[in-house]
PDB file of C-alpha atoms in Angstrom:
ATOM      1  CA  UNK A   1      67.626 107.878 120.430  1.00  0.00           C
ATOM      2  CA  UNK A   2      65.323 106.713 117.676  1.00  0.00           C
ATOM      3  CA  UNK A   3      68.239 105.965 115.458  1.00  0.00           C
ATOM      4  CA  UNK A   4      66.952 105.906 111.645  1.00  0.00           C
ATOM      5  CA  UNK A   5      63.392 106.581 111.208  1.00  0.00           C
ATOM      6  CA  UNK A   6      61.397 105.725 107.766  1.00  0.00           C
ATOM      7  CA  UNK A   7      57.416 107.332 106.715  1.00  0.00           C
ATOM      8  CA  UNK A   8      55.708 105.897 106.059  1.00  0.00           C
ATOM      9  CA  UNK A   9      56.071 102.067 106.535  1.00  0.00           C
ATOM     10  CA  UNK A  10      53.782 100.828 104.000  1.00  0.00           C
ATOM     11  CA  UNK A  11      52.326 102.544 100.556  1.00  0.00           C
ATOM     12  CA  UNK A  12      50.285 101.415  98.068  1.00  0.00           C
ATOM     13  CA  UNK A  13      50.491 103.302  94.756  1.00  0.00           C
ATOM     14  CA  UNK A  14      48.771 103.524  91.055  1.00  0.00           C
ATOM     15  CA  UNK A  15      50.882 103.888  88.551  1.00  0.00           C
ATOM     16  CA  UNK A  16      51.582 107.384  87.477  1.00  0.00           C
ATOM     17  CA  UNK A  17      50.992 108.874  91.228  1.00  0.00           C
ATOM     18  CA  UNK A  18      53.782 110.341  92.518  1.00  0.00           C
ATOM     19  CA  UNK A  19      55.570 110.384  96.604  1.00  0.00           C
ATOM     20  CA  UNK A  20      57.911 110.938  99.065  1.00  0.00           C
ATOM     21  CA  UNK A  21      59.699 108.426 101.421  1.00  0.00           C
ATOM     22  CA  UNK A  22      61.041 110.624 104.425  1.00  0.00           C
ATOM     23  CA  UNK A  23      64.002 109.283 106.132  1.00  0.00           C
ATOM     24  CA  UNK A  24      65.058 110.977 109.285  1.00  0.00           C
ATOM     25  CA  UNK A  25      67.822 110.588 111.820  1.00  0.00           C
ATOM     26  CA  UNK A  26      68.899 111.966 115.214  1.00  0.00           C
ATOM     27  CA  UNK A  27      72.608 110.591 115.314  1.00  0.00           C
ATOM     28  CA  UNK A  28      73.774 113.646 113.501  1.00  0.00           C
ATOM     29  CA  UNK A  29      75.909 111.218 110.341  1.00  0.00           C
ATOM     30  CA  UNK A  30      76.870 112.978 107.983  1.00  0.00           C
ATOM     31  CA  UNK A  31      76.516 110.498 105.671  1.00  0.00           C
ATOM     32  CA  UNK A  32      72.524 109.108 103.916  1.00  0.00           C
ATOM     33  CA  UNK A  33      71.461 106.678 101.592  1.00  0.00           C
ATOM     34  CA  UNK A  34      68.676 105.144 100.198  1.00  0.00           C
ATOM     35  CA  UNK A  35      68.375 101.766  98.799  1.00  0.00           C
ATOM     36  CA  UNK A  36      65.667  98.805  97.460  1.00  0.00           C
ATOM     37  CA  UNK A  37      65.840  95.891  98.086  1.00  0.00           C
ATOM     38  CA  UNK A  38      64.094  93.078  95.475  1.00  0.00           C
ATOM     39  CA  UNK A  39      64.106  89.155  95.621  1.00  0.00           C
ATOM     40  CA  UNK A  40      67.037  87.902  94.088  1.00  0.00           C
ATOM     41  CA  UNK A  41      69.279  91.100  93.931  1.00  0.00           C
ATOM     42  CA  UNK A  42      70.108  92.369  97.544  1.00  0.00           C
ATOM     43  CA  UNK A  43      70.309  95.764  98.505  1.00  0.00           C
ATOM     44  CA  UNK A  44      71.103  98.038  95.513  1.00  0.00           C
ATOM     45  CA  UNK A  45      72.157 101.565  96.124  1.00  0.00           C
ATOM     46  CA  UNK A  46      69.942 104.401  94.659  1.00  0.00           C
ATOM     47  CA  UNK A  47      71.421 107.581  95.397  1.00  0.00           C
ATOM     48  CA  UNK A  48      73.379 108.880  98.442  1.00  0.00           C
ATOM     49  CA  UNK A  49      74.456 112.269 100.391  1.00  0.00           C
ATOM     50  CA  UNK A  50      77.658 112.655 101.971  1.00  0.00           C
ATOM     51  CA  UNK A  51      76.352 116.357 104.128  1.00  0.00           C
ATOM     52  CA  UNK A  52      73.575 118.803 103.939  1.00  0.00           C
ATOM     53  CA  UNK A  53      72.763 120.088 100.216  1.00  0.00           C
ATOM     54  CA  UNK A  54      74.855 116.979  98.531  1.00  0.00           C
ATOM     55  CA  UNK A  55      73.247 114.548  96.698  1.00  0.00           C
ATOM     56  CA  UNK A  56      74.968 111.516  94.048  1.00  0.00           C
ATOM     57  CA  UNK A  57      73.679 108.770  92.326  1.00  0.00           C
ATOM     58  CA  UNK A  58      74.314 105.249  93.361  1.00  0.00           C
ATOM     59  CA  UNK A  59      73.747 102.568  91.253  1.00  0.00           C
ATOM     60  CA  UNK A  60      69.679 102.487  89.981  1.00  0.00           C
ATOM     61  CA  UNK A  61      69.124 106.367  90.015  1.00  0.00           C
ATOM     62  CA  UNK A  62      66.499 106.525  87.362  1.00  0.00           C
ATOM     63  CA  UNK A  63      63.367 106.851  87.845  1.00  0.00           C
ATOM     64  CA  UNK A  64      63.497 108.973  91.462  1.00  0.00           C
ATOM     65  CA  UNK A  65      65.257 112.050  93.043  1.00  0.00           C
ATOM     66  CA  UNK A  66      66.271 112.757  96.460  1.00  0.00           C
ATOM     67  CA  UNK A  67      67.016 116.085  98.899  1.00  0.00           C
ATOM     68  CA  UNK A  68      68.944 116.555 101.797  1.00  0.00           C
ATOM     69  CA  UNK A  69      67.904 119.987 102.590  1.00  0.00           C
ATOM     70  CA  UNK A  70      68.305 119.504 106.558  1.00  0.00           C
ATOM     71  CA  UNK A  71      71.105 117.267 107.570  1.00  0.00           C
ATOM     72  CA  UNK A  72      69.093 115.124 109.382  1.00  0.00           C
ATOM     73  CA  UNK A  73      66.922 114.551 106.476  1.00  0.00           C
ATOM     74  CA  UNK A  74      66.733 112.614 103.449  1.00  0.00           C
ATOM     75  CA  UNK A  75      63.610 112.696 101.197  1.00  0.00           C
ATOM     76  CA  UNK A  76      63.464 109.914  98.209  1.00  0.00           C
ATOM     77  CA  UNK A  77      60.784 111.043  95.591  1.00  0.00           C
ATOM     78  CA  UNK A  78      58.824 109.014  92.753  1.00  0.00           C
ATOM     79  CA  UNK A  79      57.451 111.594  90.286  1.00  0.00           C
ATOM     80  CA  UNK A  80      55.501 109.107  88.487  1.00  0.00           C
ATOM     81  CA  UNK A  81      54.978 105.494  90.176  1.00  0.00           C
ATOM     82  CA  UNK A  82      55.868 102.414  87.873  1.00  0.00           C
ATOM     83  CA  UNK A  83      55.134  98.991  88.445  1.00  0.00           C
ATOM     84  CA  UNK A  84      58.945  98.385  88.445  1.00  0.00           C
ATOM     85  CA  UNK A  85      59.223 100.512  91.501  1.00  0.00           C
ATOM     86  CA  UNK A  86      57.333  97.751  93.669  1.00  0.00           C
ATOM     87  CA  UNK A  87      60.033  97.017  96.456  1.00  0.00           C
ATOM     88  CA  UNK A  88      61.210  97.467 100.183  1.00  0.00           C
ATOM     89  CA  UNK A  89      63.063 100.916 100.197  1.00  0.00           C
ATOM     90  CA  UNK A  90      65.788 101.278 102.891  1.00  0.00           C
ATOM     91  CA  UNK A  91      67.502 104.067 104.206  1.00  0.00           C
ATOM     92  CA  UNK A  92      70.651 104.304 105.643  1.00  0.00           C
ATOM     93  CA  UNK A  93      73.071 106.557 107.510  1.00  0.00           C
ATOM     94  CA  UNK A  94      76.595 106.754 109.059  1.00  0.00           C
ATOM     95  CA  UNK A  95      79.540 108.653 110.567  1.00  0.00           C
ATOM     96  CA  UNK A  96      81.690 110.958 108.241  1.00  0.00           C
ATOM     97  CA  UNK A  97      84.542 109.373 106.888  1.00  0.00           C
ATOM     98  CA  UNK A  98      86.105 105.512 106.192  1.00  0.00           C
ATOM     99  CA  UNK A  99      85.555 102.688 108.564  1.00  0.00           C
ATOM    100  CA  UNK A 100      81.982 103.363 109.329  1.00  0.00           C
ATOM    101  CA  UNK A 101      79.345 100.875 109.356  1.00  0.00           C
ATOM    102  CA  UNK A 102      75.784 102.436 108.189  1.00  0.00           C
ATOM    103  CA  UNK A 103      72.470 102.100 110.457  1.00  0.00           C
ATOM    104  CA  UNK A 104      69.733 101.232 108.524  1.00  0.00           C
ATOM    105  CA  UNK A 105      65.687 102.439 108.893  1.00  0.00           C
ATOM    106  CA  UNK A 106      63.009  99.849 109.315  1.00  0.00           C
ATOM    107  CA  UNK A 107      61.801  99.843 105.402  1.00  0.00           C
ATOM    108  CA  UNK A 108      59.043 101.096 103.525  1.00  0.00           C
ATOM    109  CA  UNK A 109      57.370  98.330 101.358  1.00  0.00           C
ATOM    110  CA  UNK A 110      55.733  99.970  98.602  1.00  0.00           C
ATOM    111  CA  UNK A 111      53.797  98.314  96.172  1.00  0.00           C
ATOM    112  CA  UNK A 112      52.628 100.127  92.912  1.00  0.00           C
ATOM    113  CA  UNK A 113      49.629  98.511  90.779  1.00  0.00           C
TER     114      UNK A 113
ATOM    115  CA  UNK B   1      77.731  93.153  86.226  1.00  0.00           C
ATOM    116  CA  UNK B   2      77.576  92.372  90.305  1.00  0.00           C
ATOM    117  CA  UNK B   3      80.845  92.998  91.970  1.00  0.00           C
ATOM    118  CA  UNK B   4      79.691  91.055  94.926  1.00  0.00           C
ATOM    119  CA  UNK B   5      78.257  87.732  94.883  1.00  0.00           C
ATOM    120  CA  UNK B   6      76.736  85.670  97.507  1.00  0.00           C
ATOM    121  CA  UNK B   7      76.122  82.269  95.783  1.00  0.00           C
ATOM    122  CA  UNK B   8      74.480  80.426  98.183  1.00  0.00           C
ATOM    123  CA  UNK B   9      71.138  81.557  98.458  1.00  0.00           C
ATOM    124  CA  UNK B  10      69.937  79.889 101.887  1.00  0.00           C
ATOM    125  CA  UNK B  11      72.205  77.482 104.213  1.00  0.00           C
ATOM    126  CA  UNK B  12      70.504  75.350 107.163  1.00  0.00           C
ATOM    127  CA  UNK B  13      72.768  74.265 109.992  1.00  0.00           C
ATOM    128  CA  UNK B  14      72.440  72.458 112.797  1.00  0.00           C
ATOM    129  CA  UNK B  15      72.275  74.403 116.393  1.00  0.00           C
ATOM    130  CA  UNK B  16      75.804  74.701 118.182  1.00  0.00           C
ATOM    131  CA  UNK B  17      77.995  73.579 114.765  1.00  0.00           C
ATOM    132  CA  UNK B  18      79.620  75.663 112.488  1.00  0.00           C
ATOM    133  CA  UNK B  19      78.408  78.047 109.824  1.00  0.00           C
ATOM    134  CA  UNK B  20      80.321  79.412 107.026  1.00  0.00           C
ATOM    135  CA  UNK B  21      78.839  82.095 104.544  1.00  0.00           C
ATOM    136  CA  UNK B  22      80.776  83.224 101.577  1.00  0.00           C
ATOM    137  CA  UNK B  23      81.162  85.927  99.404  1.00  0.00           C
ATOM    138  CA  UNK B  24      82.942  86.767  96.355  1.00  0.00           C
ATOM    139  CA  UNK B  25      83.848  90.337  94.724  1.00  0.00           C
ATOM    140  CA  UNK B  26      85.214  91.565  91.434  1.00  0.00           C
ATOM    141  CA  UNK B  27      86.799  94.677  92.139  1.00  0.00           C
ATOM    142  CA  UNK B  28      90.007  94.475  93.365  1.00  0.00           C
ATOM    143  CA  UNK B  29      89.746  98.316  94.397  1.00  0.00           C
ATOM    144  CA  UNK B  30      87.498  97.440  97.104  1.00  0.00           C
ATOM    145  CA  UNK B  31      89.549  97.809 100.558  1.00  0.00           C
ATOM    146  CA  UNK B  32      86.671  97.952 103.086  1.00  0.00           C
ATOM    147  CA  UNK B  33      84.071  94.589 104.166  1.00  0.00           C
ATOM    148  CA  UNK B  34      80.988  94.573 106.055  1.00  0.00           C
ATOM    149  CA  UNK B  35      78.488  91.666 107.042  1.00  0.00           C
ATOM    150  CA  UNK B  36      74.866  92.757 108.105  1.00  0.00           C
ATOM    151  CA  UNK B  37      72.341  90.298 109.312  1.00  0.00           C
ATOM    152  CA  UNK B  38      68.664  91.355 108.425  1.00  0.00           C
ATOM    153  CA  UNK B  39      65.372  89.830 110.239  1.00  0.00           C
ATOM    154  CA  UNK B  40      62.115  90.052 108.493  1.00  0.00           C
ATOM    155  CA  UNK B  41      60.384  92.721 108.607  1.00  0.00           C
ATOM    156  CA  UNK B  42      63.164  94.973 109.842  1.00  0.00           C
ATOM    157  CA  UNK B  43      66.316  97.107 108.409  1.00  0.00           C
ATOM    158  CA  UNK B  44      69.835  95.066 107.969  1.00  0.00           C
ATOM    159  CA  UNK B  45      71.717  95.770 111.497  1.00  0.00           C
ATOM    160  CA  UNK B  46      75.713  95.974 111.568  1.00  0.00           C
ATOM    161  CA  UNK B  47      77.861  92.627 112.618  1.00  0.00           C
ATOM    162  CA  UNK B  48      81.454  92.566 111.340  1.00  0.00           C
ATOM    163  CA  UNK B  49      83.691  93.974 109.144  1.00  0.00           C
ATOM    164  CA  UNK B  50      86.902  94.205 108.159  1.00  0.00           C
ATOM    165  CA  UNK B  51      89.750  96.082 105.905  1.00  0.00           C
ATOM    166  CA  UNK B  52      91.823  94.290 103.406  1.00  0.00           C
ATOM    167  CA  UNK B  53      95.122  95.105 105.509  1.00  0.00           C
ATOM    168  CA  UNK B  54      94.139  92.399 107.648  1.00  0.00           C
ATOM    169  CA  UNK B  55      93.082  88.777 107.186  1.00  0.00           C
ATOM    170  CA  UNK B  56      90.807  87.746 109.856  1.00  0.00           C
ATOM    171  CA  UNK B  57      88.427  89.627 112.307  1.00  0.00           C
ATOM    172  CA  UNK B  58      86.730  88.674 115.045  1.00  0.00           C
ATOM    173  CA  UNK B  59      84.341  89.564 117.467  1.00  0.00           C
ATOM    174  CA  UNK B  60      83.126  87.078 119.792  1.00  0.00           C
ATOM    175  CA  UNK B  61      81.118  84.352 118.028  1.00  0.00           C
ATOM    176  CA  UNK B  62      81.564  85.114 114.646  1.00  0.00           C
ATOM    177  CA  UNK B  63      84.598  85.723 112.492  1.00  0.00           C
ATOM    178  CA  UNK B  64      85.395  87.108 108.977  1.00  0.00           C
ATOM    179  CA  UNK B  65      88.295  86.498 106.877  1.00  0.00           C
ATOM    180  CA  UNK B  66      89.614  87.955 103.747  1.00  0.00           C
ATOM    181  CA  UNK B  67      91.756  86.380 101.285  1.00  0.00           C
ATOM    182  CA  UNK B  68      92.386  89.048  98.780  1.00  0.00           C
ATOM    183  CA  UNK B  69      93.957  86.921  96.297  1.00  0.00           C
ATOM    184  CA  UNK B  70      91.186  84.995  95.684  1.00  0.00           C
ATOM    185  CA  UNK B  71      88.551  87.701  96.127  1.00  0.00           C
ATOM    186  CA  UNK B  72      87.217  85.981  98.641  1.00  0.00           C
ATOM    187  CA  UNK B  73      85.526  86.649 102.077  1.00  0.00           C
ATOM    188  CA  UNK B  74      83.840  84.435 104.690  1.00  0.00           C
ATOM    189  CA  UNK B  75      81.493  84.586 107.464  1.00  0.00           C
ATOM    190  CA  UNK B  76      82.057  82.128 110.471  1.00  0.00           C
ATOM    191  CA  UNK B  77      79.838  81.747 113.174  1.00  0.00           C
ATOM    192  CA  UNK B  78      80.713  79.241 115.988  1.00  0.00           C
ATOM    193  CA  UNK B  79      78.498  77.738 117.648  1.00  0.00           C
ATOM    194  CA  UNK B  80      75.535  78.590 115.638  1.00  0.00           C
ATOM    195  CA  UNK B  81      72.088  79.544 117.538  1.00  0.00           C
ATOM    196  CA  UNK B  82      68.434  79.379 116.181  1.00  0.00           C
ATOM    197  CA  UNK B  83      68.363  83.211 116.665  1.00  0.00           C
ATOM    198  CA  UNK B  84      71.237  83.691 114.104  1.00  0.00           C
ATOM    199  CA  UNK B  85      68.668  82.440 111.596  1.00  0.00           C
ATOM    200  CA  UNK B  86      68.630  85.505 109.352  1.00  0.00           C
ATOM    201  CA  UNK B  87      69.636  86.771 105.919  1.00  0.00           C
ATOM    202  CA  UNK B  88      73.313  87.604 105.403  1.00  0.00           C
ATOM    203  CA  UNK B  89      74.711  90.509 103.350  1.00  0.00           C
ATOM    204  CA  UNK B  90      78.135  91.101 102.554  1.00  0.00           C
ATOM    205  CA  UNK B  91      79.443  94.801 101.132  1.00  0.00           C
ATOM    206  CA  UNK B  92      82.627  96.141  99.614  1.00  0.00           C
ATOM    207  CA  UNK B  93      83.518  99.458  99.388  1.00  0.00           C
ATOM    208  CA  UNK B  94      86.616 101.421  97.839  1.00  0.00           C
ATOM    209  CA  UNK B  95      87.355 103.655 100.729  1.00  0.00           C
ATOM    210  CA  UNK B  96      90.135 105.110  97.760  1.00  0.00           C
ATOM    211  CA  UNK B  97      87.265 106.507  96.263  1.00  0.00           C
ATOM    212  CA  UNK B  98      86.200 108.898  98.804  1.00  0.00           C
ATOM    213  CA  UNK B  99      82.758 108.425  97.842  1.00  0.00           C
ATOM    214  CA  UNK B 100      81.945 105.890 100.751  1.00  0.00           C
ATOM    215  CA  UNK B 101      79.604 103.750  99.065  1.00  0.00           C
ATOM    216  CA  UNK B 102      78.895 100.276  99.602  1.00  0.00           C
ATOM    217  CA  UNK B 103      78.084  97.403  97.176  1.00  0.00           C
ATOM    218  CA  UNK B 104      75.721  94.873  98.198  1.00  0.00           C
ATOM    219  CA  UNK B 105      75.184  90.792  97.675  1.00  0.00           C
ATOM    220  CA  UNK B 106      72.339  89.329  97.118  1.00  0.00           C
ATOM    221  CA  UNK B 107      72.518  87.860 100.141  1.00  0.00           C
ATOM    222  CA  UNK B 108      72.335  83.665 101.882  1.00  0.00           C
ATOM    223  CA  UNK B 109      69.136  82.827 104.038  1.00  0.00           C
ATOM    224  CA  UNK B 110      70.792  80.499 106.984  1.00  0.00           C
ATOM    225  CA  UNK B 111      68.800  78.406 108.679  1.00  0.00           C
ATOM    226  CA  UNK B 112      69.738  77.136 111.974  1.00  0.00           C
ATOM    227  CA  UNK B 113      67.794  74.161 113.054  1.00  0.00           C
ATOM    228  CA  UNK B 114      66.966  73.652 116.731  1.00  0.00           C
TER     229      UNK B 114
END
C-alpha cells in the first residue's frame, strides 16, 4: 500500500497562475483533508470531505477550492496564485467515524513569486 | 483566536532522560487528543492519543495525559532517544460535532542530544 500520495512534490508559481495539488489514497477512508502548514502557525485546516461528492471548509478556505469526485481522490485548486499562498500543503485521510487518527501525504512545498 | 497552543517552541533534552511537551486548548467542547511527530521533509505520522474520559494513555515509551480542568495535555517520553528528535503537534477535536475535524498547535521542536 502506498498509503497517502501527494503531486506533485514541489511547485513553483507566478502570481496569478492557477493549479491543482492531487492527493490520492488506496486505504479506502472515507474521510480527506487538506492543510498548510507555515512557520509559526502549525498545521491549519483548509477544507475537508467526509465521502465522495462532500466537501466543507476548515478553517483558511479562501482563496482555493477542492473536489472529491472519486473517493479516493482529493484535488486542492488555486485559481489565481498569491504570494500568501507560499507554504507546505498537506493532505490527510482517515477511517469513517470518531477515534481515528488521520495519515498524512508527504507535502507539496509550493512557493509562489 | 488558537484553541490549541503549544508554547514552547523547541525543547533539547538529554538522551535517555525525560521529555515533557505541553499543550494547552480553549475549547472545552473538544473530547478527542492526538500527538503526531513530523520529520523534515516528510508528512506528520500518528503517535498517541487519547479521549477526555480518561486521564492518561500510554503506549510503550511515551505517555499522554489529560487534565481537563486545566485544559491541559502533556506528552511524556521516557527515556528519550536522538531519533525522537522531531517536531511535536498536538490536536483537539469535538467528536460532538460530527464534523471530525482536528485543530492543530503550532507545534515544539525537541531536541534530543546524544
Amino acid at each position: 500500500n502506498a498509503g497517502v500520495t501527494q503531486t506533485p512534490k514541489f511547485r513553483v508559481l507566478k502570481t496569478g497562475q492557477s493549479m491543482t495539488l492531487l492527493c490520492a489514497q488506496d486505504m479506502n477512508h472515507e474521510y480527506m483533508y487538506w492543510y498548510r502548514q507555515d512557520p509559526g502557525m502549525g498545521l491549519r485546516l483548509i477544507h475537508y470531505s467526509v465521502g465522495e461528492g462532500t466537501t466543507a471548509k476548515g478553517e483558511v478556505p479562501d482563496g482555493y477550492n477542492v473536489s472529491r469526485l472519486k473517493k479516493q481522490n482529493f484535488l486542492l485548486g488555486l485559481e489565481s496564485a498569491a504570494p500568501s499562498q507560499t507554504s507546505v500543503y498537506f493532505c490527510a485521510s482517515s477511517e469513517r467515524g470518531a477515534y481515528n487518527e488521520q495519515f498524512f501525504g508527504p507535502g507539496t512545498r509550493l512557493t509562489v513569486l | 483566536d488558537q484553541q490549541v497552543k503549544q508554547n514552547s517552541p523547541s525543547l533539547s533534552v538529554q538522551e535517555g532522560r525525560i521529555s515533557i511537551l505541553n499543550c494547552d486548548y480553549t475549547n472545552s467542547m473538544f473530547d478527542y487528543f492526538l500527538w503526531y511527530k513530523k520529520y523534515p521533509a516528510e508528512g506528520p505520522t500518528f503517535l498517541i492519543s487519547i479521549s477526555s474520559i480518561k486521564d492518561k494513555n500510554e503506549d510503550g515509551r511515551f505517555t499522554v495525559f489529560l487534565n481537563k480542568s486545566a485544559k491541559h495535555l502533556s506528552l511524556h517520553i521516557v527515556p528519550s532517544q536522538p531519533g525522537d528528535s522531531a517536531v511535536y503537534f498536538c490536536a483537539a477535536s469535538d467528536l460532538t460535532s460530527g464534523t471530525y475535524k482536528y485543530i492543530f498547535g503550532t507545534g515544539t521542536r525537541l531536541k534530543v542530544l546524544a
